[in-house]
PDB file of C-alpha atoms and ligand atoms in Angstrom:
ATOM      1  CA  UNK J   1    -144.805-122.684-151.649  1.00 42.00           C
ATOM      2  CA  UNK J   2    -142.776-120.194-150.671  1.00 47.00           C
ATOM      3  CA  UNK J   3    -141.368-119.672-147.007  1.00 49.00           C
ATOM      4  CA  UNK J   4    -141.029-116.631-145.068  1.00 51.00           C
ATOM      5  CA  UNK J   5    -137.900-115.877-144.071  1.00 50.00           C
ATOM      6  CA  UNK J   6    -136.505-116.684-140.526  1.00 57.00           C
ATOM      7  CA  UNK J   7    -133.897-114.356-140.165  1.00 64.00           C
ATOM      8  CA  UNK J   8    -134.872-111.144-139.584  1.00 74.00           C
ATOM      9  CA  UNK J   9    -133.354-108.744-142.321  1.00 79.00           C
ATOM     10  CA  UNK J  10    -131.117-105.593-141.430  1.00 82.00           C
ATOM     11  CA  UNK J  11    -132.453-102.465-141.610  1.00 91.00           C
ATOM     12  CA  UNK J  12    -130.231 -99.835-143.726  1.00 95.00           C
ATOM     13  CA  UNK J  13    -129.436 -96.290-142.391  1.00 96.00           C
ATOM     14  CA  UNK J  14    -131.360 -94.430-145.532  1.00 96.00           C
ATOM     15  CA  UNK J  15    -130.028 -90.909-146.958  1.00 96.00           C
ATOM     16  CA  UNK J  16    -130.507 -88.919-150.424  1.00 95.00           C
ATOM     17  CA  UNK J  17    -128.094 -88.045-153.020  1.00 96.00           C
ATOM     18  CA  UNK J  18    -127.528 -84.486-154.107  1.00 95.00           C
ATOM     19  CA  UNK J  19    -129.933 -84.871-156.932  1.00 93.00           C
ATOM     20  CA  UNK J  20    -132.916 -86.704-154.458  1.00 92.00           C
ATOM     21  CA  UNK J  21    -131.918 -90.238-155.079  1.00 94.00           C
ATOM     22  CA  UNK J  22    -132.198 -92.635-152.043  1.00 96.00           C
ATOM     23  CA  UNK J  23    -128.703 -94.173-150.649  1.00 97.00           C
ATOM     24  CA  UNK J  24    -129.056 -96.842-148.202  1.00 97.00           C
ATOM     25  CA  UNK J  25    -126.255 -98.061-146.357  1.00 97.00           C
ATOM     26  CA  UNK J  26    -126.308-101.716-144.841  1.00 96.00           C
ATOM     27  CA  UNK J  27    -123.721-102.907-142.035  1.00 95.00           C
ATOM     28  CA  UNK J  28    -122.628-105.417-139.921  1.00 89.00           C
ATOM     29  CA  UNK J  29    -121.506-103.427-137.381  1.00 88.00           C
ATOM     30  CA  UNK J  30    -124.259-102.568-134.501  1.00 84.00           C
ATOM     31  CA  UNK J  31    -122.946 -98.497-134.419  1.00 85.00           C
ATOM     32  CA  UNK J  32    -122.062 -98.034-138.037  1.00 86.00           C
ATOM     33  CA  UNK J  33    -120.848 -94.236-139.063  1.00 83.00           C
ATOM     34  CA  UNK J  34    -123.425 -91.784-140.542  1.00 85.00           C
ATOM     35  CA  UNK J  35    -124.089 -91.525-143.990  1.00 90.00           C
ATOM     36  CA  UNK J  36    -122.123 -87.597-144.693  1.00 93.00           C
ATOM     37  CA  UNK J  37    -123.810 -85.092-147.528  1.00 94.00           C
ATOM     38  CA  UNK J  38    -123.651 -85.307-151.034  1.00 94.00           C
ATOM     39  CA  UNK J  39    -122.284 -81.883-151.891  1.00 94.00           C
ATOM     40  CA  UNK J  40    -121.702 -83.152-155.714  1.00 92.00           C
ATOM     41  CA  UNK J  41    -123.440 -80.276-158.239  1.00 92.00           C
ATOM     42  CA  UNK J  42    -125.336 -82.413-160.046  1.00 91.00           C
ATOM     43  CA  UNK J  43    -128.528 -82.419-162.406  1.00 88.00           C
ATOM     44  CA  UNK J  44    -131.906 -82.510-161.232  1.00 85.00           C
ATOM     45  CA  UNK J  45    -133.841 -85.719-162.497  1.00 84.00           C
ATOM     46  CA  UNK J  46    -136.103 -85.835-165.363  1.00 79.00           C
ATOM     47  CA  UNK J  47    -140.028 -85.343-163.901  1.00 77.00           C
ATOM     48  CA  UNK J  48    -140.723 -87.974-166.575  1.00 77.00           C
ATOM     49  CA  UNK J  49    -139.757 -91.465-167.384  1.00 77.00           C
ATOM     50  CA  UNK J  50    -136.456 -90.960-169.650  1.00 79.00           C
ATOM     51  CA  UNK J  51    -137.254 -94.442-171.125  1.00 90.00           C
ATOM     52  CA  UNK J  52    -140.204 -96.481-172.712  1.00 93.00           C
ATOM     53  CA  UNK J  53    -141.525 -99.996-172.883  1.00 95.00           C
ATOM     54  CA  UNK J  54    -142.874-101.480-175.945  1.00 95.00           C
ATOM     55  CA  UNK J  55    -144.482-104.192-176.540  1.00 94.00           C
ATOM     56  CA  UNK J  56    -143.416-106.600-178.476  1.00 94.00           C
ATOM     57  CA  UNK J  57    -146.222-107.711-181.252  1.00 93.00           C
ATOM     58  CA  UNK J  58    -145.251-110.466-181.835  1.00 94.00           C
ATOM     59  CA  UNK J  59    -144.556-112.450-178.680  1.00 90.00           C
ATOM     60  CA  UNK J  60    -146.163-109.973-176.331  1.00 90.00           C
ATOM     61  CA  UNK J  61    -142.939-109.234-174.268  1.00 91.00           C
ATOM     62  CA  UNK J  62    -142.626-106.060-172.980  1.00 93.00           C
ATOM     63  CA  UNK J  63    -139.203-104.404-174.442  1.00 94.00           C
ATOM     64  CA  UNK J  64    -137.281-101.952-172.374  1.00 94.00           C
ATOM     65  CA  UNK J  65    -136.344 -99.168-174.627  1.00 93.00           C
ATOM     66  CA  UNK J  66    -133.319 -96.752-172.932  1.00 87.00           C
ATOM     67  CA  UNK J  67    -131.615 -94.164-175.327  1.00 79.00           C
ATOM     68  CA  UNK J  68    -129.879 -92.393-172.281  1.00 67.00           C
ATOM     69  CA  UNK J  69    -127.813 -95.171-170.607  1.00 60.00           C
ATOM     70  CA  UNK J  70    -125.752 -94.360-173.685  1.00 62.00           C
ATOM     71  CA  UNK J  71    -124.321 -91.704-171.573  1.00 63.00           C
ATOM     72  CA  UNK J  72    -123.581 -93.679-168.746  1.00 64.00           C
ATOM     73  CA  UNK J  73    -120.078 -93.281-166.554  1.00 65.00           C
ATOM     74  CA  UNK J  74    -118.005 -94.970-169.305  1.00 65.00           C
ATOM     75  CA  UNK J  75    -114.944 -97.164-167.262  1.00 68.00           C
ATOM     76  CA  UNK J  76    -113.506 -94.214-165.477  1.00 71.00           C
ATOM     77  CA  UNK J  77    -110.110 -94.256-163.718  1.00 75.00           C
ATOM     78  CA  UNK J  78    -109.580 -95.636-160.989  1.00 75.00           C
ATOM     79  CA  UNK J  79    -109.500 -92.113-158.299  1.00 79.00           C
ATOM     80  CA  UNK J  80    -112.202 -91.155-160.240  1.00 86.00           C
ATOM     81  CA  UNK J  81    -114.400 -94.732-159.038  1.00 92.00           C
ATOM     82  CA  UNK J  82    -117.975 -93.459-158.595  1.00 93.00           C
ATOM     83  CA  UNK J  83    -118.523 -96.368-156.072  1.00 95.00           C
ATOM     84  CA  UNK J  84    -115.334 -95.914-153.794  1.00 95.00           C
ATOM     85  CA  UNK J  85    -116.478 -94.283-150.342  1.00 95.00           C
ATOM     86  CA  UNK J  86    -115.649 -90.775-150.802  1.00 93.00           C
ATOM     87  CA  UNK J  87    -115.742 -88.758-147.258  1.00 92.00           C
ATOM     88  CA  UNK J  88    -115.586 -85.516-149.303  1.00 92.00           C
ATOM     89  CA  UNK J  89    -118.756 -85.934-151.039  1.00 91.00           C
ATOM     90  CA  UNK J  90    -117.575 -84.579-153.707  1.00 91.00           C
ATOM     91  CA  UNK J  91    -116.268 -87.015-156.505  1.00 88.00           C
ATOM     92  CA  UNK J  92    -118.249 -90.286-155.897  1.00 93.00           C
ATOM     93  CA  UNK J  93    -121.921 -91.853-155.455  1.00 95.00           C
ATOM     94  CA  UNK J  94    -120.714 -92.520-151.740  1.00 96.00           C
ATOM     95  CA  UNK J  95    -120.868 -89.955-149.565  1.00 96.00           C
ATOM     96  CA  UNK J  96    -119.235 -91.909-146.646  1.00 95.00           C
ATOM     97  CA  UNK J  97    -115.700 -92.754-144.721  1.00 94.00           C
ATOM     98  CA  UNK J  98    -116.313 -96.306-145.653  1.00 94.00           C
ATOM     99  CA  UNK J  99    -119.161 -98.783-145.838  1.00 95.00           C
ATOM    100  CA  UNK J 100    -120.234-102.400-146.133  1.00 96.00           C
ATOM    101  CA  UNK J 101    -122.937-102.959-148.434  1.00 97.00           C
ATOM    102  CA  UNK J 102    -124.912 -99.656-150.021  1.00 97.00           C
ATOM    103  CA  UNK J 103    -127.274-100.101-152.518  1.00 98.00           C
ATOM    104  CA  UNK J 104    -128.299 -96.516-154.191  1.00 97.00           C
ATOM    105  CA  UNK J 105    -130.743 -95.533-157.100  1.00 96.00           C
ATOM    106  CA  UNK J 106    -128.871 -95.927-160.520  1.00 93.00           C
ATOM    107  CA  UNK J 107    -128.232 -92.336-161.753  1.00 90.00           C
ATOM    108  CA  UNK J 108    -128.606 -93.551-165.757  1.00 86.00           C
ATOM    109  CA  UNK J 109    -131.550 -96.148-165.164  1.00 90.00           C
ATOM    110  CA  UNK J 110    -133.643 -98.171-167.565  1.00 91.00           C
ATOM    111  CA  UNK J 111    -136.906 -97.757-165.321  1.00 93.00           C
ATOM    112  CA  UNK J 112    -137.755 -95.053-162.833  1.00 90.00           C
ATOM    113  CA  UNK J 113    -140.510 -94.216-160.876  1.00 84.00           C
ATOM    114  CA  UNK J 114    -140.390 -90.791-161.852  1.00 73.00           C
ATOM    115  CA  UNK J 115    -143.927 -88.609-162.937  1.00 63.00           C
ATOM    116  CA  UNK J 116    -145.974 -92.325-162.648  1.00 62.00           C
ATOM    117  CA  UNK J 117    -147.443 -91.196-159.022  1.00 66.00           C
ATOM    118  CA  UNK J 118    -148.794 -93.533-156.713  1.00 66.00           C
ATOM    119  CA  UNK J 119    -150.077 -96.032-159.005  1.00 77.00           C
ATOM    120  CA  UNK J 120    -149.148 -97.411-161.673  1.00 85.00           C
ATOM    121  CA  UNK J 121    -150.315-100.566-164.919  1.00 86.00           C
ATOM    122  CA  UNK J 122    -149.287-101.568-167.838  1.00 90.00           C
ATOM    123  CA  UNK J 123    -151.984-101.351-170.806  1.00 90.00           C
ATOM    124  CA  UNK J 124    -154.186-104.288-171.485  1.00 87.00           C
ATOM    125  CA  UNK J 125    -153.443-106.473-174.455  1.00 83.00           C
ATOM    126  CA  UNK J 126    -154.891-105.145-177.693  1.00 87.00           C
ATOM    127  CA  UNK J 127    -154.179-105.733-181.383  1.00 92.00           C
ATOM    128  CA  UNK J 128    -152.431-102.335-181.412  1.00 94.00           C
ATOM    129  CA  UNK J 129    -148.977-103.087-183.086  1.00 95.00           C
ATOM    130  CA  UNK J 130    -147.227-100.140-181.231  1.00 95.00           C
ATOM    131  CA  UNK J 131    -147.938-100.353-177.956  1.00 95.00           C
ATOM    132  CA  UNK J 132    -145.781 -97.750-175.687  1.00 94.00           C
ATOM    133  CA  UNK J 133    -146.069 -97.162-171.691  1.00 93.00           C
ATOM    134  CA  UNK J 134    -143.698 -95.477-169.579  1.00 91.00           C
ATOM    135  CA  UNK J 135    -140.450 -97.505-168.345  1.00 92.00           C
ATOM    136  CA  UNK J 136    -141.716 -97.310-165.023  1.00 93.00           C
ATOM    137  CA  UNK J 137    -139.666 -99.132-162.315  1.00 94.00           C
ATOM    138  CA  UNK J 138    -136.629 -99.148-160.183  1.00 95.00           C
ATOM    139  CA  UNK J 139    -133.034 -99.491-160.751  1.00 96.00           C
ATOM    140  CA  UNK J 140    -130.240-100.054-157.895  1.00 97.00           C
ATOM    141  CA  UNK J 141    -126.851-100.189-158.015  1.00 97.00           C
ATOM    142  CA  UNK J 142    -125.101-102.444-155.106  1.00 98.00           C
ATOM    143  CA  UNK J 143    -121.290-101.696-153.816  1.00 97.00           C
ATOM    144  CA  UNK J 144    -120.520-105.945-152.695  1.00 97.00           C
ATOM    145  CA  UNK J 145    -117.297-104.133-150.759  1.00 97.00           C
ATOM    146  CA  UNK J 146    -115.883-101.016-150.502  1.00 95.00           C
ATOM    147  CA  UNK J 147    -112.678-102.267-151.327  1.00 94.00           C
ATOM    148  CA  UNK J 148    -112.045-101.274-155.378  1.00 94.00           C
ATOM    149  CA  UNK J 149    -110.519-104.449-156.137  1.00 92.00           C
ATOM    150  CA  UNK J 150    -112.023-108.139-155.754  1.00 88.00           C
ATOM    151  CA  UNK J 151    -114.571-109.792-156.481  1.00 92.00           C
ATOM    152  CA  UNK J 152    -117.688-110.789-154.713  1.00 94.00           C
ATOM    153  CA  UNK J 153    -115.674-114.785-154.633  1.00 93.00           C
ATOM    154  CA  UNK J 154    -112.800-113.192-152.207  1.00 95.00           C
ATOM    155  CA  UNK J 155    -115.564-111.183-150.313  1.00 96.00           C
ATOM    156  CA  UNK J 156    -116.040-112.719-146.074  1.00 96.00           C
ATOM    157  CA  UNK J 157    -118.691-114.982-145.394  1.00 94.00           C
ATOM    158  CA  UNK J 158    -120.159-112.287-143.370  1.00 94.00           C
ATOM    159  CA  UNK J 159    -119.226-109.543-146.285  1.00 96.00           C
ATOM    160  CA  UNK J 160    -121.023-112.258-148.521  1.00 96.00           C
ATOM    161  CA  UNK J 161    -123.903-112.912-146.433  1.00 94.00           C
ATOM    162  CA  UNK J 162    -124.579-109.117-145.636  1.00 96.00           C
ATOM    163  CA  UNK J 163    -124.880-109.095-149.233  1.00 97.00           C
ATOM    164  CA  UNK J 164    -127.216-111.739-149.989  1.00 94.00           C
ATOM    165  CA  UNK J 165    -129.189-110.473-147.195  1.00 95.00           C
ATOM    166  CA  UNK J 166    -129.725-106.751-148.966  1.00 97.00           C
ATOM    167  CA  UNK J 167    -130.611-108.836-151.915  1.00 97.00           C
ATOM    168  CA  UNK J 168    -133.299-109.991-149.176  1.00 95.00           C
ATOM    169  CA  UNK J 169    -134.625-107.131-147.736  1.00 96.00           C
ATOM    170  CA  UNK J 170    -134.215-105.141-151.572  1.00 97.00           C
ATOM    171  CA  UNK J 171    -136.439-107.888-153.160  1.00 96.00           C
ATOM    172  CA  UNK J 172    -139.136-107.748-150.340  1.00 95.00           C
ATOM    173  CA  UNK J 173    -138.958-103.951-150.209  1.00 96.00           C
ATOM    174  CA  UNK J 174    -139.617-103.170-153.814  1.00 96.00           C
ATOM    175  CA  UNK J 175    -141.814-105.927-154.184  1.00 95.00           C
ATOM    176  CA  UNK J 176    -144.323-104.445-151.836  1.00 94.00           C
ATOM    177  CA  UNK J 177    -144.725-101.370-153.893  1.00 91.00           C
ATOM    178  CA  UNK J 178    -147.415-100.864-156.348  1.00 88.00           C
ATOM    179  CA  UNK J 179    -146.931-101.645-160.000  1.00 90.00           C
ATOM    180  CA  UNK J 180    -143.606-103.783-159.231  1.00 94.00           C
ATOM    181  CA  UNK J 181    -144.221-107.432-160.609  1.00 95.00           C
ATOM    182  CA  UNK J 182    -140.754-108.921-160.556  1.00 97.00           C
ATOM    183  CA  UNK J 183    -137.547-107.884-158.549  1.00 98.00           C
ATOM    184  CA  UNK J 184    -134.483-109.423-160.291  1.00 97.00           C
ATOM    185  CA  UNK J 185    -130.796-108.536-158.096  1.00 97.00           C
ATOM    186  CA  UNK J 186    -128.134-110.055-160.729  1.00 95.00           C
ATOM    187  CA  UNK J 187    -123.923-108.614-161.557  1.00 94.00           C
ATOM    188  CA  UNK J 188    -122.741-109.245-164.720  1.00 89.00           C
ATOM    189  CA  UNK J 189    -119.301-109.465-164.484  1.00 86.00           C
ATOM    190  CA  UNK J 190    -116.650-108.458-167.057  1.00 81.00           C
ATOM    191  CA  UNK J 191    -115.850-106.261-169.718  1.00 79.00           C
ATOM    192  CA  UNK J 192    -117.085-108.329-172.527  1.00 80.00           C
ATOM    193  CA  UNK J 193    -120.682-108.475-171.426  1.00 79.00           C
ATOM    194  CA  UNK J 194    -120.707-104.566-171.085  1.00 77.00           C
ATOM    195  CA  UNK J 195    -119.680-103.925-167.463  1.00 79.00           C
ATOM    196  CA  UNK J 196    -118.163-100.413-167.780  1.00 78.00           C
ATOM    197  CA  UNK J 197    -116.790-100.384-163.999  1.00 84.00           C
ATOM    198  CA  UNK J 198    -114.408-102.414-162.156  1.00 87.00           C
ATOM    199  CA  UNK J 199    -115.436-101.780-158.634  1.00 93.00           C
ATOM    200  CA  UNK J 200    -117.438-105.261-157.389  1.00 95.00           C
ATOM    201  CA  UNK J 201    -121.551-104.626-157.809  1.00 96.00           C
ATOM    202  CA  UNK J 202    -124.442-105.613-158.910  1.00 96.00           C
ATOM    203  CA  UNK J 203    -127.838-104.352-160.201  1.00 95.00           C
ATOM    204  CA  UNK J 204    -131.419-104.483-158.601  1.00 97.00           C
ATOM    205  CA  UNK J 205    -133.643-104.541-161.315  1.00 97.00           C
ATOM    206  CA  UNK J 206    -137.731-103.812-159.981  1.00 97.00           C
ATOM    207  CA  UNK J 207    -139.899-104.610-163.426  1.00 96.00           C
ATOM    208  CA  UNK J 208    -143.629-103.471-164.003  1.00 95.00           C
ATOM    209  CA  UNK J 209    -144.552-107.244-165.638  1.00 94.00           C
ATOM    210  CA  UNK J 210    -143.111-110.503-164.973  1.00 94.00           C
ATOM    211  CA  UNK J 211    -140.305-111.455-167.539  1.00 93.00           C
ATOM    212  CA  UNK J 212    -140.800-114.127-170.019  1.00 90.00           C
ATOM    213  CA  UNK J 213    -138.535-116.634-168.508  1.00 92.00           C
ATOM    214  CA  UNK J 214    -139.900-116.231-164.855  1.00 94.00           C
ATOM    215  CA  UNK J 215    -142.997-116.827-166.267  1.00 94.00           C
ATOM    216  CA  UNK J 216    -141.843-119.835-168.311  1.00 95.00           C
ATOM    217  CA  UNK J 217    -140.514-121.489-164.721  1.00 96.00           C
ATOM    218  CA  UNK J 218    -143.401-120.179-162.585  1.00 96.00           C
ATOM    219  CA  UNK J 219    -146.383-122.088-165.224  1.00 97.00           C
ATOM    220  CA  UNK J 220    -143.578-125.402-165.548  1.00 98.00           C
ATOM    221  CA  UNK J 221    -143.357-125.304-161.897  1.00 97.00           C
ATOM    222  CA  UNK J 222    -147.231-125.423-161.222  1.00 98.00           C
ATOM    223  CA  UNK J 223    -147.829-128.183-164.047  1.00 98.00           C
ATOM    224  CA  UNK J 224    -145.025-129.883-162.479  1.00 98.00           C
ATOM    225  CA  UNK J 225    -146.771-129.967-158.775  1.00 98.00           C
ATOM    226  CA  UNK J 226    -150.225-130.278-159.937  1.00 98.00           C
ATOM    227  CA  UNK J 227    -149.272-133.440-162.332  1.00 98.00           C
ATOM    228  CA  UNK J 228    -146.686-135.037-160.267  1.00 98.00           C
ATOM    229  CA  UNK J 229    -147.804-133.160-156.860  1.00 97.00           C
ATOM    230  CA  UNK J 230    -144.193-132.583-155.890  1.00 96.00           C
ATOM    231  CA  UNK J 231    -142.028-129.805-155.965  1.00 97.00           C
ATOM    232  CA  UNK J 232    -140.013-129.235-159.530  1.00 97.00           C
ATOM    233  CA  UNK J 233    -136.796-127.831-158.096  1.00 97.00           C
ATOM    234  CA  UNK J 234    -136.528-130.664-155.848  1.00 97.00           C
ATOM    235  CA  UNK J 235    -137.306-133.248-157.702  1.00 97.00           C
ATOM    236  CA  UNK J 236    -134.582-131.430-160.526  1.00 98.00           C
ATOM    237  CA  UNK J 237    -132.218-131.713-157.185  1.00 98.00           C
ATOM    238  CA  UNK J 238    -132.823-134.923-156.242  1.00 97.00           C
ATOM    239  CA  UNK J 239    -132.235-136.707-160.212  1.00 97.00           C
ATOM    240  CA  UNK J 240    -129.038-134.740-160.438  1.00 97.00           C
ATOM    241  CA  UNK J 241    -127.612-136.026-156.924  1.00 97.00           C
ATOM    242  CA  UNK J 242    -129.014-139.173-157.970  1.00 97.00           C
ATOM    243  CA  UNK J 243    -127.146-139.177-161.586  1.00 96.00           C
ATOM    244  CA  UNK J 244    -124.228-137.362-159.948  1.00 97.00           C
ATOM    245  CA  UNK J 245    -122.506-137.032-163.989  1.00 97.00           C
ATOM    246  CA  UNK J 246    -122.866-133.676-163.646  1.00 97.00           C
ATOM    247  CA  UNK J 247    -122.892-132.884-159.812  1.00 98.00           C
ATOM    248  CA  UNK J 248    -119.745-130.317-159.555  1.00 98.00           C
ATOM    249  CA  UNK J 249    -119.547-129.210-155.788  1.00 98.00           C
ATOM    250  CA  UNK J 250    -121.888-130.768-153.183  1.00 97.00           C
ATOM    251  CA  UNK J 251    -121.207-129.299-149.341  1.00 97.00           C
ATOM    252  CA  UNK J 252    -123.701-129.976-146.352  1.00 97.00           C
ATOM    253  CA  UNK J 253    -125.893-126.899-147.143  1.00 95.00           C
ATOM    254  CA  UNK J 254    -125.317-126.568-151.649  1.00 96.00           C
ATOM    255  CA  UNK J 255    -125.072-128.257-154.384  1.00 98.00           C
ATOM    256  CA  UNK J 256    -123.806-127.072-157.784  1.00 98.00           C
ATOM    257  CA  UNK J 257    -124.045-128.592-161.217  1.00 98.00           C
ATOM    258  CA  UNK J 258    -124.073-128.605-164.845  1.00 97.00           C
ATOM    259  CA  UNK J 259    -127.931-128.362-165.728  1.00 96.00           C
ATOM    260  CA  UNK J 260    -129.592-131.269-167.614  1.00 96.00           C
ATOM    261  CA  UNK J 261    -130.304-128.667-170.863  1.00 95.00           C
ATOM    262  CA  UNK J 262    -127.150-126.055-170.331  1.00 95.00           C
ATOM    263  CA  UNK J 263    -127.774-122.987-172.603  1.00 94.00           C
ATOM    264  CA  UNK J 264    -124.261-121.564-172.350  1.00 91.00           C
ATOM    265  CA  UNK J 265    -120.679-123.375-172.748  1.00 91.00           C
ATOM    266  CA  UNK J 266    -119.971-123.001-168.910  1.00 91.00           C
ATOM    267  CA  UNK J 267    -123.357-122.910-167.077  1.00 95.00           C
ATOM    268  CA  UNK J 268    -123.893-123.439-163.479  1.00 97.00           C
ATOM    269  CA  UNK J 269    -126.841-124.049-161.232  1.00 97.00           C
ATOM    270  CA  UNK J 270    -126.648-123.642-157.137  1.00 96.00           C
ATOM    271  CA  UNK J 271    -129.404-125.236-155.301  1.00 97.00           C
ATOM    272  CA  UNK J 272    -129.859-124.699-151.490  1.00 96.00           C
ATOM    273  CA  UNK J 273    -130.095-128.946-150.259  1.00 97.00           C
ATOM    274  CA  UNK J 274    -133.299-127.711-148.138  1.00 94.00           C
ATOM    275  CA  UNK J 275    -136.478-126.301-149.311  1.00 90.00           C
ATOM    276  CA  UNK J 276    -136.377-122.827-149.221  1.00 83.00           C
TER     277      UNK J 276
HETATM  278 ZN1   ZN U   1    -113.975 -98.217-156.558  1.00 66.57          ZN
END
């Protein structure tokens, strides 16, 4: 069902942190600048996953439990923006003159990689009520812009797309290691859903099992095609255009609406017009 992708991905310039995260820088430009040092004192990493994952008894959903992101960088001032290039390497995340897209390992994440070695599975289903395994997984943080004020709706097309494509090439890289089952690249966006800096970016989230809801639209999906033997997104597509009540934007290449069962008081759907 799913198509490869024709365009051929750019390949980041990769570097490490002070503390042995990985920084990867993504451009536009053919002869972008070199990623400079990190010379930031900073803590080494735990050796062992700083968070946990329960399981949930009574629904079986695995629960990400993350006591640390309490301490998290906690809306700093502005000259103080961890995500601002910083050529000095000593104040920010970026070790850089400037950049276009960089995508680096969160420093306070909810799943990590760390001790789990080379392989890595959740335990089976059991009637165990307290199920624990280590929050294995990956977090990234990614800078939309360098600029410290905006949004990723006043970004370029090409700022925009360079973006979408690291969402690409982050999906397909984490995807392909072992023990990741879902890659999920999302920004929430304002203060009162938590975001505690005001610098435009987003999180890369790499989970160990597939979420609830993914699962929910995966199983609908394949009822969908093996009892209608169509596609369910285009089909969804195709009813709204034909309805057009709720249709909101439609261009050559999108379409945006109002879903049939909103969840949320303002809720919007984008659809590519071609299957992709
Ligand atoms: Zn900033």
């Amino acid at each position: 069902m799913t198509q490869p992708l024709a365009r051929r991905l750019p390949e980041p310039q990769r570097s490490e942190l002070a503390d042995g995260r990985e920084i990867l820088f993504f451009s536009n430009s053919a002869t972008p600048p070199a990623p400079l040092a990190d010379h930031r004192d900073l803590p080494s990493r735990p050796t062992s996953t700083p968070t946990e994952l329960r399981r949930d008894p009574r629904t079986g959903d695995w629960v990400i439990i993350a006591p640390a992101r309490q301490e998290r960088t906690y809306k700093p001032p502005r000259q103080m923006c961890p995500l601002c290039p910083d050529p000095s390497g000593q104040s920010s995340e970026v070790p850089a003159e400037d950049y276009d897209v960089v995508v680096f390992e969160n420093r306070f994440p909810s799943l990590s990689t760390a001790h789990a070695g080379s392989s890595f599975a959740l335990p089976e289903a059991s009637t165990e009520l307290e199920v624990v395994a280590p929050g294995y997984g990956r977090c990234e943080v990614v800078c939309f812009t360098s600029e410290h004020d905006g949004s990723f709706a006043q970004l370029s097309p090409a700022q925009a797309r360079l973006v979408i494509d690291t969402w690409a090439h982050r999906a397909a890289d984490l995807l392909a290691r072992d023990g990741v089952e879902e890659v999920f690249c999302f920004e929430n966006r304002g203060e009162e859903i938590g975001v505690t800096l005001a610098h435009p970016h987003g999180q890369i989230y790499a989970y160990p099992f597939r979420t609830d809801r993914t699962s929910a639209l995966l199983a609908e999906a394949g009822r969908y095609r093996a009892e209608a033997g169509a596609d369910l997104f285009e089909a969804i597509l195709a009813a709204e255009v034909s309805d057009g009540r709720r249709i909101l934007v439609r261009t050559e290449h999108t379409t945006a609406f109002v879903p049939f069962a909103a969840r949320w008081p303002a809720e919007v759907h984008i659809y590519p017009n071609r299957h992709v």
